[in-house]
Amino acid sequence: MSPRLHRSLCLGLGFIAVAAGHACAASPALKPAAAREAAAAPGPGLAAALQRHRGQAVVVNFWATWCEPCRQEMPSLQKLARRLEDRGLVVLTVAVNDREAQVKDFLWEISVDLPVLHDREQAESRALGVRVLPTTLVFDRSHRQRLRAVGAVEWEAPEVRAQLEKLMTKPAARANRRLPN
């Protein structure tokens, strides 16, 4: 192998290793949902769950018991839910392609009692374009998808807290203004 090819191969493999490391690490903040993602309508199960939480910002985390980053993220989601529930934030989880008994056992093992929507057939995930686990969607008080994260999120990070605070804040009341004649 020529030295030039060897160097190019090593650089390429190094880049892939660094990129893979970043993909596996928890992201420090949520990203704005792309227009296509934000326009997607939830499936019937999630739509009903959102309806029960009208007027509240909602974090929806798609996960599975076999997904190690999902398993690690679950306790921090529980802390987030407890810390902000009295401020109007709801955390819902969607167990993707898992048996209900597996989900129940896993959540009991780690002492997490978040609400779970079961998505065994992946209808909810497909409806919202979820292809990687964990994926988190954040809906504002009007249930418009505003933020999205693919991969684990650092729920204690100041940037994440600030993003959630904005979505939980009630919009200022509009003054009734009369147009001039």
CSV table of N, CA and C in Angstrom, one decimal:
chain,number,residue,atom,x,y,z
A,1,MET,N,0.9,-1.2,0.0
A,1,MET,CA,0.0,0.0,0.0
A,1,MET,C,0.9,1.2,0.0
A,2,SER,N,0.6,2.2,-0.8
A,2,SER,CA,1.4,3.4,-0.9
A,2,SER,C,1.2,4.2,0.4
A,3,PRO,N,2.2,5.0,0.7
A,3,PRO,CA,2.1,5.9,2.0
A,3,PRO,C,1.0,6.9,1.9
A,4,ARG,N,0.7,7.4,0.7
A,4,ARG,CA,-0.4,8.3,0.5
A,4,ARG,C,-1.8,7.7,0.8
A,5,LEU,N,-2.0,6.5,0.2
A,5,LEU,CA,-3.2,5.8,0.4
A,5,LEU,C,-3.3,5.4,1.9
A,6,HIS,N,-2.2,4.9,2.5
A,6,HIS,CA,-2.3,4.6,3.9
A,6,HIS,C,-2.7,5.8,4.8
A,7,ARG,N,-2.1,6.9,4.5
A,7,ARG,CA,-2.4,8.1,5.3
A,7,ARG,C,-3.8,8.5,5.1
A,8,SER,N,-4.3,8.5,3.9
A,8,SER,CA,-5.7,8.8,3.6
A,8,SER,C,-6.7,7.9,4.3
A,9,LEU,N,-6.3,6.6,4.3
A,9,LEU,CA,-7.2,5.6,5.0
A,9,LEU,C,-7.2,5.8,6.5
A,10,CYS,N,-6.1,6.1,7.1
A,10,CYS,CA,-6.0,6.4,8.5
A,10,CYS,C,-6.8,7.6,8.9
A,11,LEU,N,-6.6,8.7,8.1
A,11,LEU,CA,-7.4,9.9,8.3
A,11,LEU,C,-8.9,9.7,8.2
A,12,GLY,N,-9.3,8.9,7.2
A,12,GLY,CA,-10.7,8.6,7.0
A,12,GLY,C,-11.2,7.8,8.2
A,13,LEU,N,-10.5,6.8,8.6
A,13,LEU,CA,-10.9,5.9,9.8
A,13,LEU,C,-11.0,6.8,11.0
A,14,GLY,N,-10.0,7.6,11.2
A,14,GLY,CA,-10.0,8.5,12.4
A,14,GLY,C,-11.2,9.4,12.4
A,15,PHE,N,-11.5,10.0,11.3
A,15,PHE,CA,-12.7,10.8,11.2
A,15,PHE,C,-14.0,10.0,11.5
A,16,ILE,N,-14.1,8.8,11.0
A,16,ILE,CA,-15.3,8.0,11.3
A,16,ILE,C,-15.3,7.7,12.8
A,17,ALA,N,-14.2,7.4,13.4
A,17,ALA,CA,-14.2,7.1,14.9
A,17,ALA,C,-14.6,8.3,15.7
A,18,VAL,N,-14.1,9.5,15.3
A,18,VAL,CA,-14.5,10.7,16.1
A,18,VAL,C,-16.0,11.0,15.9
A,19,ALA,N,-16.5,10.9,14.6
A,19,ALA,CA,-17.9,11.1,14.4
A,19,ALA,C,-18.8,10.1,15.1
A,20,ALA,N,-18.4,8.9,15.2
A,20,ALA,CA,-19.1,7.9,15.9
A,20,ALA,C,-19.2,8.2,17.4
A,21,GLY,N,-18.1,8.7,17.9
A,21,GLY,CA,-18.0,9.0,19.3
A,21,GLY,C,-19.0,10.2,19.6
A,22,HIS,N,-19.0,11.2,18.7
A,22,HIS,CA,-19.9,12.3,18.9
A,22,HIS,C,-21.4,11.8,18.8
A,23,ALA,N,-21.7,10.9,17.9
A,23,ALA,CA,-23.0,10.5,17.7
A,23,ALA,C,-23.5,9.7,18.9
A,24,CYS,N,-22.7,9.0,19.7
A,24,CYS,CA,-23.1,8.2,20.8
A,24,CYS,C,-23.2,9.1,22.1
A,25,ALA,N,-22.5,10.2,22.1
A,25,ALA,CA,-22.5,11.0,23.3
A,25,ALA,C,-23.8,11.8,23.4
A,26,ALA,N,-24.2,12.1,24.6
A,26,ALA,CA,-25.4,12.8,24.8
A,26,ALA,C,-25.3,14.2,24.3
A,27,SER,N,-26.3,14.7,23.6
A,27,SER,CA,-26.2,16.0,23.0
A,27,SER,C,-26.5,17.0,24.1
A,28,PRO,N,-25.9,18.2,24.1
A,28,PRO,CA,-26.1,19.2,25.1
A,28,PRO,C,-27.4,19.9,25.0
A,29,ALA,N,-28.0,20.0,23.8
A,29,ALA,CA,-29.2,20.7,23.6
A,29,ALA,C,-30.1,20.1,22.5
A,30,LEU,N,-31.3,20.5,22.6
A,30,LEU,CA,-32.3,20.1,21.6
A,30,LEU,C,-32.2,21.1,20.4
A,31,LYS,N,-32.5,20.6,19.2
A,31,LYS,CA,-32.5,21.4,18.0
A,31,LYS,C,-33.9,21.7,17.5
A,32,PRO,N,-34.1,22.8,16.9
A,32,PRO,CA,-35.4,23.2,16.3
A,32,PRO,C,-35.8,22.1,15.4
A,33,ALA,N,-37.1,21.7,15.4
A,33,ALA,CA,-37.7,20.7,14.5
A,33,ALA,C,-37.7,21.3,13.1
A,34,ALA,N,-37.3,20.5,12.1
A,34,ALA,CA,-37.4,21.0,10.7
A,34,ALA,C,-38.8,21.1,10.3
A,35,ALA,N,-39.1,21.9,9.4
A,35,ALA,CA,-40.5,22.2,9.0
A,35,ALA,C,-41.2,20.9,8.6
A,36,ARG,N,-40.6,20.0,7.9
A,36,ARG,CA,-41.2,18.7,7.5
A,36,ARG,C,-41.5,17.9,8.8
A,37,GLU,N,-40.6,17.9,9.8
A,37,GLU,CA,-40.9,17.1,11.0
A,37,GLU,C,-42.0,17.8,11.8
A,38,ALA,N,-41.9,19.1,11.9
A,38,ALA,CA,-42.9,19.9,12.7
A,38,ALA,C,-44.3,19.7,12.1
A,39,ALA,N,-44.4,19.5,10.8
A,39,ALA,CA,-45.7,19.4,10.2
A,39,ALA,C,-46.3,18.0,10.3
A,40,ALA,N,-45.5,17.0,10.7
A,40,ALA,CA,-46.0,15.6,10.8
A,40,ALA,C,-47.1,15.5,11.9
A,41,ALA,N,-48.1,14.8,11.6
A,41,ALA,CA,-49.2,14.6,12.6
A,41,ALA,C,-48.9,13.3,13.4
A,42,PRO,N,-49.1,13.4,14.7
A,42,PRO,CA,-48.9,12.2,15.5
A,42,PRO,C,-50.0,11.1,15.2
A,43,GLY,N,-49.6,9.9,15.5
A,43,GLY,CA,-50.6,8.8,15.3
A,43,GLY,C,-51.7,8.9,16.3
A,44,PRO,N,-52.7,8.1,16.2
A,44,PRO,CA,-53.9,8.2,17.1
A,44,PRO,C,-53.6,8.1,18.6
A,45,GLY,N,-52.7,7.2,19.0
A,45,GLY,CA,-52.4,7.0,20.4
A,45,GLY,C,-51.7,8.2,21.0
A,46,LEU,N,-50.7,8.8,20.3
A,46,LEU,CA,-50.1,9.9,20.8
A,46,LEU,C,-51.0,11.2,20.7
A,47,ALA,N,-51.8,11.3,19.7
A,47,ALA,CA,-52.7,12.4,19.6
A,47,ALA,C,-53.7,12.4,20.8
A,48,ALA,N,-54.2,11.2,21.2
A,48,ALA,CA,-55.1,11.2,22.3
A,48,ALA,C,-54.3,11.5,23.6
A,49,ALA,N,-53.1,11.1,23.7
A,49,ALA,CA,-52.3,11.5,24.9
A,49,ALA,C,-52.0,13.0,25.0
A,50,LEU,N,-51.7,13.6,23.9
A,50,LEU,CA,-51.5,15.0,23.8
A,50,LEU,C,-52.8,15.7,24.2
A,51,GLN,N,-53.9,15.3,23.7
A,51,GLN,CA,-55.2,15.9,24.0
A,51,GLN,C,-55.5,15.9,25.5
A,52,ARG,N,-55.0,14.9,26.2
A,52,ARG,CA,-55.2,14.9,27.7
A,52,ARG,C,-54.4,15.9,28.4
A,53,HIS,N,-53.4,16.5,27.7
A,53,HIS,CA,-52.5,17.5,28.3
A,53,HIS,C,-52.6,18.8,27.6
A,54,ARG,N,-53.8,19.2,27.3
A,54,ARG,CA,-54.0,20.5,26.6
A,54,ARG,C,-53.5,21.6,27.4
A,55,GLY,N,-52.8,22.6,26.7
A,55,GLY,CA,-52.3,23.8,27.4
A,55,GLY,C,-50.9,23.5,28.1
A,56,GLN,N,-50.4,22.3,28.0
A,56,GLN,CA,-49.1,22.1,28.6
A,56,GLN,C,-48.0,21.7,27.6
A,57,ALA,N,-46.8,22.1,27.9
A,57,ALA,CA,-45.7,21.7,27.0
A,57,ALA,C,-45.5,20.2,27.3
A,58,VAL,N,-45.1,19.5,26.2
A,58,VAL,CA,-45.0,18.0,26.4
A,58,VAL,C,-43.7,17.5,25.7
A,59,VAL,N,-42.9,16.8,26.5
A,59,VAL,CA,-41.7,16.1,26.0
A,59,VAL,C,-42.1,14.7,25.7
A,60,VAL,N,-41.9,14.2,24.5
A,60,VAL,CA,-42.2,12.8,24.1
A,60,VAL,C,-40.9,12.1,23.8
A,61,ASN,N,-40.6,11.1,24.5
A,61,ASN,CA,-39.3,10.3,24.3
A,61,ASN,C,-39.6,9.0,23.8
A,62,PHE,N,-39.1,8.7,22.6
A,62,PHE,CA,-39.2,7.3,22.0
A,62,PHE,C,-38.0,6.5,22.4
A,63,TRP,N,-38.2,5.3,22.9
A,63,TRP,CA,-37.2,4.5,23.5
A,63,TRP,C,-37.5,3.0,23.3
A,64,ALA,N,-36.6,2.2,23.7
A,64,ALA,CA,-36.8,0.7,23.8
A,64,ALA,C,-35.9,0.2,24.9
A,65,THR,N,-36.3,-1.0,25.4
A,65,THR,CA,-35.6,-1.6,26.5
A,65,THR,C,-34.3,-2.1,26.1
A,66,TRP,N,-34.1,-2.5,24.8
A,66,TRP,CA,-32.9,-3.0,24.3
A,66,TRP,C,-31.9,-1.9,23.9
A,67,CYS,N,-32.3,-0.6,24.0
A,67,CYS,CA,-31.4,0.5,23.6
A,67,CYS,C,-30.7,1.0,24.8
A,68,GLU,N,-29.4,0.8,24.8
A,68,GLU,CA,-28.6,1.2,26.0
A,68,GLU,C,-28.6,2.7,26.3
A,69,PRO,N,-28.5,3.6,25.3
A,69,PRO,CA,-28.6,5.0,25.6
A,69,PRO,C,-30.0,5.4,26.1
A,70,CYS,N,-31.0,4.7,25.6
A,70,CYS,CA,-32.4,4.9,26.1
A,70,CYS,C,-32.5,4.6,27.6
A,71,ARG,N,-31.9,3.4,27.9
A,71,ARG,CA,-31.9,2.9,29.3
A,71,ARG,C,-31.2,3.9,30.2
A,72,GLN,N,-30.1,4.5,29.8
A,72,GLN,CA,-29.3,5.4,30.6
A,72,GLN,C,-30.1,6.7,30.8
A,73,GLU,N,-30.8,7.1,29.8
A,73,GLU,CA,-31.5,8.4,29.8
A,73,GLU,C,-32.7,8.4,30.6
A,74,MET,N,-33.4,7.3,30.8
A,74,MET,CA,-34.7,7.2,31.5
A,74,MET,C,-34.7,7.8,32.9
A,75,PRO,N,-33.7,7.6,33.8
A,75,PRO,CA,-33.8,8.2,35.1
A,75,PRO,C,-33.7,9.8,35.0
A,76,SER,N,-33.0,10.3,34.1
A,76,SER,CA,-32.9,11.8,34.0
A,76,SER,C,-34.2,12.3,33.5
A,77,LEU,N,-34.9,11.6,32.6
A,77,LEU,CA,-36.3,12.0,32.2
A,77,LEU,C,-37.2,12.0,33.4
A,78,GLN,N,-37.1,11.0,34.3
A,78,GLN,CA,-37.9,11.0,35.5
A,78,GLN,C,-37.7,12.2,36.3
A,79,LYS,N,-36.4,12.6,36.5
A,79,LYS,CA,-36.1,13.8,37.3
A,79,LYS,C,-36.6,15.0,36.7
A,80,LEU,N,-36.5,15.1,35.3
A,80,LEU,CA,-37.1,16.3,34.6
A,80,LEU,C,-38.6,16.4,34.8
A,81,ALA,N,-39.3,15.3,34.7
A,81,ALA,CA,-40.7,15.3,34.9
A,81,ALA,C,-41.1,15.7,36.3
A,82,ARG,N,-40.4,15.2,37.3
A,82,ARG,CA,-40.7,15.6,38.7
A,82,ARG,C,-40.4,17.1,39.0
A,83,ARG,N,-39.3,17.5,38.4
A,83,ARG,CA,-38.8,18.9,38.7
A,83,ARG,C,-39.7,19.9,38.0
A,84,LEU,N,-40.3,19.6,36.9
A,84,LEU,CA,-41.0,20.6,36.1
A,84,LEU,C,-42.5,20.4,36.0
A,85,GLU,N,-43.1,19.3,36.6
A,85,GLU,CA,-44.5,19.0,36.4
A,85,GLU,C,-45.4,20.1,37.0
A,86,ASP,N,-45.0,20.8,38.1
A,86,ASP,CA,-45.8,21.8,38.7
A,86,ASP,C,-45.7,23.1,37.9
A,87,ARG,N,-44.8,23.2,36.9
A,87,ARG,CA,-44.7,24.3,36.0
A,87,ARG,C,-45.4,24.1,34.7
A,88,GLY,N,-46.0,22.9,34.5
A,88,GLY,CA,-46.8,22.7,33.3
A,88,GLY,C,-46.1,21.9,32.2
A,89,LEU,N,-45.0,21.2,32.6
A,89,LEU,CA,-44.3,20.3,31.6
A,89,LEU,C,-44.7,18.9,31.9
A,90,VAL,N,-45.0,18.2,30.8
A,90,VAL,CA,-45.4,16.8,30.9
A,90,VAL,C,-44.4,16.0,30.1
A,91,VAL,N,-43.9,14.8,30.7
A,91,VAL,CA,-43.0,13.9,30.0
A,91,VAL,C,-43.8,12.6,29.7
A,92,LEU,N,-43.9,12.3,28.4
A,92,LEU,CA,-44.5,11.0,28.0
A,92,LEU,C,-43.4,10.2,27.3
A,93,THR,N,-43.5,8.9,27.4
A,93,THR,CA,-42.6,8.0,26.8
A,93,THR,C,-43.3,7.1,25.8
A,94,VAL,N,-42.6,6.7,24.7
A,94,VAL,CA,-43.2,5.8,23.8
A,94,VAL,C,-42.2,4.6,23.7
A,95,ALA,N,-42.6,3.5,24.1
A,95,ALA,CA,-41.8,2.2,24.0
A,95,ALA,C,-42.0,1.6,22.7
A,96,VAL,N,-40.9,1.6,21.9
A,96,VAL,CA,-41.0,1.2,20.5
A,96,VAL,C,-40.6,-0.3,20.4
A,97,ASN,N,-41.5,-1.1,19.8
A,97,ASN,CA,-41.2,-2.5,19.4
A,97,ASN,C,-40.8,-3.3,20.6
A,98,ASP,N,-41.4,-3.1,21.8
A,98,ASP,CA,-41.1,-3.9,23.0
A,98,ASP,C,-42.4,-4.5,23.5
A,99,ARG,N,-42.3,-5.6,24.1
A,99,ARG,CA,-43.5,-6.2,24.8
A,99,ARG,C,-43.8,-5.5,26.1
A,100,GLU,N,-45.1,-5.3,26.4
A,100,GLU,CA,-45.5,-4.6,27.5
A,100,GLU,C,-44.9,-5.1,28.8
A,101,ALA,N,-44.8,-6.4,28.9
A,101,ALA,CA,-44.2,-7.0,30.2
A,101,ALA,C,-42.8,-6.6,30.3
A,102,GLN,N,-42.0,-6.6,29.2
A,102,GLN,CA,-40.6,-6.2,29.3
A,102,GLN,C,-40.5,-4.7,29.7
A,103,VAL,N,-41.3,-3.9,29.2
A,103,VAL,CA,-41.3,-2.4,29.6
A,103,VAL,C,-41.6,-2.3,31.0
A,104,LYS,N,-42.7,-2.9,31.5
A,104,LYS,CA,-43.1,-2.8,32.9
A,104,LYS,C,-42.0,-3.3,33.8
A,105,ASP,N,-41.4,-4.4,33.5
A,105,ASP,CA,-40.3,-5.0,34.3
A,105,ASP,C,-39.1,-4.0,34.4
A,106,PHE,N,-38.7,-3.5,33.2
A,106,PHE,CA,-37.6,-2.6,33.1
A,106,PHE,C,-37.8,-1.3,33.9
A,107,LEU,N,-39.0,-0.7,33.8
A,107,LEU,CA,-39.3,0.5,34.5
A,107,LEU,C,-39.3,0.3,36.0
A,108,TRP,N,-39.8,-0.9,36.4
A,108,TRP,CA,-39.9,-1.2,37.8
A,108,TRP,C,-38.4,-1.4,38.4
A,109,GLU,N,-37.6,-2.0,37.6
A,109,GLU,CA,-36.2,-2.2,38.0
A,109,GLU,C,-35.5,-0.9,38.3
A,110,ILE,N,-35.7,0.1,37.4
A,110,ILE,CA,-35.0,1.4,37.6
A,110,ILE,C,-35.8,2.4,38.3
A,111,SER,N,-37.0,2.0,38.9
A,111,SER,CA,-37.8,2.9,39.7
A,111,SER,C,-38.3,4.2,38.9
A,112,VAL,N,-38.7,4.0,37.7
A,112,VAL,CA,-39.2,5.0,36.8
A,112,VAL,C,-40.7,4.8,36.6
A,113,ASP,N,-41.5,5.8,36.8
A,113,ASP,CA,-42.9,5.7,36.7
A,113,ASP,C,-43.5,6.7,35.7
A,114,LEU,N,-42.8,6.9,34.6
A,114,LEU,CA,-43.4,7.8,33.6
A,114,LEU,C,-44.5,7.1,32.8
A,115,PRO,N,-45.4,7.9,32.3
A,115,PRO,CA,-46.4,7.3,31.4
A,115,PRO,C,-45.8,6.7,30.1
A,116,VAL,N,-46.4,5.6,29.7
A,116,VAL,CA,-45.8,4.9,28.6
A,116,VAL,C,-46.9,4.6,27.6
A,117,LEU,N,-46.6,5.0,26.3
A,117,LEU,CA,-47.5,4.6,25.2
A,117,LEU,C,-46.8,3.5,24.5
A,118,HIS,N,-47.4,2.4,24.3
A,118,HIS,CA,-46.8,1.2,23.6
A,118,HIS,C,-46.9,1.3,22.1
A,119,ASP,N,-45.8,1.2,21.4
A,119,ASP,CA,-45.8,1.3,20.0
A,119,ASP,C,-45.2,0.1,19.4
A,120,ARG,N,-45.8,-1.0,19.6
A,120,ARG,CA,-45.2,-2.3,19.2
A,120,ARG,C,-45.1,-2.4,17.7
A,121,GLU,N,-46.1,-1.9,17.0
A,121,GLU,CA,-46.1,-2.0,15.5
A,121,GLU,C,-45.4,-0.8,14.9
A,122,GLN,N,-44.9,0.2,15.7
A,122,GLN,CA,-44.2,1.3,15.2
A,122,GLN,C,-45.0,2.3,14.4
A,123,ALA,N,-46.3,2.3,14.6
A,123,ALA,CA,-47.1,3.3,13.9
A,123,ALA,C,-46.9,4.7,14.3
A,124,GLU,N,-46.7,4.9,15.7
A,124,GLU,CA,-46.5,6.2,16.2
A,124,GLU,C,-45.2,6.8,15.7
A,125,SER,N,-44.1,5.9,15.8
A,125,SER,CA,-42.8,6.3,15.4
A,125,SER,C,-42.7,6.7,13.9
A,126,ARG,N,-43.4,5.9,13.1
A,126,ARG,CA,-43.4,6.2,11.7
A,126,ARG,C,-44.1,7.5,11.4
A,127,ALA,N,-45.2,7.7,12.0
A,127,ALA,CA,-46.0,8.9,11.8
A,127,ALA,C,-45.2,10.2,12.0
A,128,LEU,N,-44.3,10.1,13.0
A,128,LEU,CA,-43.5,11.3,13.3
A,128,LEU,C,-42.1,11.2,12.8
A,129,GLY,N,-41.8,10.2,11.9
A,129,GLY,CA,-40.5,10.2,11.3
A,129,GLY,C,-39.3,9.8,12.3
A,130,VAL,N,-39.7,9.0,13.3
A,130,VAL,CA,-38.7,8.6,14.3
A,130,VAL,C,-38.0,7.3,13.7
A,131,ARG,N,-36.7,7.4,13.5
A,131,ARG,CA,-36.0,6.3,12.9
A,131,ARG,C,-34.8,5.8,13.7
A,132,VAL,N,-34.5,6.6,14.7
A,132,VAL,CA,-33.3,6.3,15.6
A,132,VAL,C,-33.8,6.4,17.1
A,133,LEU,N,-33.3,5.5,17.9
A,133,LEU,CA,-33.7,5.6,19.3
A,133,LEU,C,-32.4,5.9,20.2
A,134,PRO,N,-32.5,6.7,21.2
A,134,PRO,CA,-33.7,7.5,21.6
A,134,PRO,C,-33.9,8.7,20.6
A,135,THR,N,-35.1,9.1,20.5
A,135,THR,CA,-35.5,10.3,19.8
A,135,THR,C,-36.5,11.0,20.7
A,136,THR,N,-36.3,12.3,20.9
A,136,THR,CA,-37.2,13.1,21.7
A,136,THR,C,-37.8,14.2,20.9
A,137,LEU,N,-39.1,14.4,21.1
A,137,LEU,CA,-39.8,15.5,20.4
A,137,LEU,C,-40.4,16.4,21.6
A,138,VAL,N,-40.3,17.7,21.4
A,138,VAL,CA,-40.8,18.6,22.4
A,138,VAL,C,-41.9,19.5,21.7
A,139,PHE,N,-43.1,19.4,22.3
A,139,PHE,CA,-44.2,20.2,21.8
A,139,PHE,C,-44.5,21.4,22.7
A,140,ASP,N,-44.8,22.5,22.2
A,140,ASP,CA,-45.1,23.7,23.0
A,140,ASP,C,-46.5,23.5,23.6
A,141,ARG,N,-47.0,24.6,24.2
A,141,ARG,CA,-48.3,24.5,24.9
A,141,ARG,C,-49.5,24.3,24.0
A,142,SER,N,-49.3,24.7,22.7
A,142,SER,CA,-50.3,24.5,21.7
A,142,SER,C,-50.1,23.2,20.9
A,143,HIS,N,-49.2,22.4,21.4
A,143,HIS,CA,-48.8,21.0,20.8
A,143,HIS,C,-48.3,21.1,19.4
A,144,ARG,N,-47.6,22.2,19.1
A,144,ARG,CA,-46.8,22.2,17.9
A,144,ARG,C,-45.4,21.7,18.2
A,145,GLN,N,-44.9,20.8,17.4
A,145,GLN,CA,-43.6,20.3,17.6
A,145,GLN,C,-42.5,21.4,17.4
A,146,ARG,N,-41.8,21.7,18.4
A,146,ARG,CA,-40.8,22.8,18.3
A,146,ARG,C,-39.4,22.4,18.3
A,147,LEU,N,-39.1,21.3,19.1
A,147,LEU,CA,-37.7,20.8,19.3
A,147,LEU,C,-37.6,19.4,19.0
A,148,ARG,N,-36.4,18.9,18.7
A,148,ARG,CA,-36.2,17.5,18.4
A,148,ARG,C,-34.8,17.1,18.8
A,149,ALA,N,-34.6,15.9,19.3
A,149,ALA,CA,-33.2,15.4,19.5
A,149,ALA,C,-33.2,14.0,19.1
A,150,VAL,N,-32.1,13.7,18.4
A,150,VAL,CA,-31.9,12.3,18.0
A,150,VAL,C,-30.7,11.9,18.8
A,151,GLY,N,-30.9,10.9,19.7
A,151,GLY,CA,-29.8,10.5,20.7
A,151,GLY,C,-30.2,11.0,22.0
A,152,ALA,N,-29.4,10.6,23.0
A,152,ALA,CA,-29.7,11.0,24.4
A,152,ALA,C,-29.5,12.5,24.6
A,153,VAL,N,-30.2,13.0,25.5
A,153,VAL,CA,-30.1,14.5,25.8
A,153,VAL,C,-29.7,14.6,27.3
A,154,GLU,N,-28.8,15.6,27.5
A,154,GLU,CA,-28.4,16.0,28.9
A,154,GLU,C,-29.5,16.9,29.4
A,155,TRP,N,-30.5,16.3,30.1
A,155,TRP,CA,-31.6,17.0,30.6
A,155,TRP,C,-31.3,18.1,31.7
A,156,GLU,N,-30.2,18.0,32.3
A,156,GLU,CA,-29.8,18.9,33.3
A,156,GLU,C,-29.0,20.1,32.7
A,157,ALA,N,-28.6,20.0,31.5
A,157,ALA,CA,-27.8,21.1,30.9
A,157,ALA,C,-28.5,22.4,30.9
A,158,PRO,N,-27.9,23.5,31.2
A,158,PRO,CA,-28.5,24.8,31.2
A,158,PRO,C,-29.2,25.2,29.9
A,159,GLU,N,-28.6,24.9,28.8
A,159,GLU,CA,-29.2,25.2,27.5
A,159,GLU,C,-30.6,24.5,27.3
A,160,VAL,N,-30.6,23.2,27.7
A,160,VAL,CA,-31.9,22.5,27.6
A,160,VAL,C,-32.9,23.1,28.5
A,161,ARG,N,-32.5,23.4,29.7
A,161,ARG,CA,-33.5,24.0,30.7
A,161,ARG,C,-34.0,25.3,30.1
A,162,ALA,N,-33.2,26.1,29.5
A,162,ALA,CA,-33.6,27.4,28.9
A,162,ALA,C,-34.6,27.1,27.8
A,163,GLN,N,-34.3,26.1,26.9
A,163,GLN,CA,-35.2,25.8,25.8
A,163,GLN,C,-36.6,25.4,26.4
A,164,LEU,N,-36.6,24.6,27.4
A,164,LEU,CA,-37.9,24.1,27.9
A,164,LEU,C,-38.6,25.2,28.6
A,165,GLU,N,-37.9,26.1,29.3
A,165,GLU,CA,-38.5,27.2,30.0
A,165,GLU,C,-39.3,28.1,29.0
A,166,LYS,N,-38.7,28.3,27.8
A,166,LYS,CA,-39.4,29.1,26.8
A,166,LYS,C,-40.7,28.5,26.4
A,167,LEU,N,-40.7,27.2,26.2
A,167,LEU,CA,-41.9,26.5,25.8
A,167,LEU,C,-43.0,26.4,26.9
A,168,MET,N,-42.6,26.5,28.1
A,168,MET,CA,-43.5,26.4,29.2
A,168,MET,C,-44.2,27.7,29.5
A,169,THR,N,-43.5,28.8,29.1
A,169,THR,CA,-44.0,30.1,29.5
A,169,THR,C,-45.3,30.4,28.7
A,170,LYS,N,-46.3,30.9,29.4
A,170,LYS,CA,-47.5,31.3,28.7
A,170,LYS,C,-47.3,32.5,27.9
A,171,PRO,N,-47.8,32.5,26.6
A,171,PRO,CA,-47.7,33.7,25.8
A,171,PRO,C,-48.3,34.9,26.4
A,172,ALA,N,-47.7,36.0,26.2
A,172,ALA,CA,-48.3,37.3,26.8
A,172,ALA,C,-49.7,37.5,26.2
A,173,ALA,N,-50.6,37.9,27.0
A,173,ALA,CA,-52.0,38.2,26.5
A,173,ALA,C,-51.9,39.4,25.5
A,174,ARG,N,-52.6,39.2,24.4
A,174,ARG,CA,-52.6,40.3,23.4
A,174,ARG,C,-53.6,41.3,23.8
A,175,ALA,N,-53.2,42.6,23.7
A,175,ALA,CA,-54.1,43.7,24.0
A,175,ALA,C,-55.1,43.8,22.9
A,176,ASN,N,-56.3,44.0,23.3
A,176,ASN,CA,-57.4,44.3,22.3
A,176,ASN,C,-57.2,45.7,21.7
A,177,ARG,N,-56.7,45.7,20.5
A,177,ARG,CA,-56.5,47.0,19.8
A,177,ARG,C,-57.5,47.2,18.7
A,178,ARG,N,-57.9,48.4,18.7
A,178,ARG,CA,-58.8,48.8,17.6
A,178,ARG,C,-58.0,49.4,16.5
A,179,LEU,N,-58.4,49.0,15.3
A,179,LEU,CA,-57.7,49.6,14.1
A,179,LEU,C,-58.3,51.0,13.9
A,180,PRO,N,-57.5,51.9,13.5
A,180,PRO,CA,-58.0,53.3,13.2
A,180,PRO,C,-59.0,53.2,12.0
A,181,ASN,N,-60.0,54.0,12.0
A,181,ASN,CA,-61.0,54.1,10.9
A,181,ASN,C,-60.4,54.8,9.7
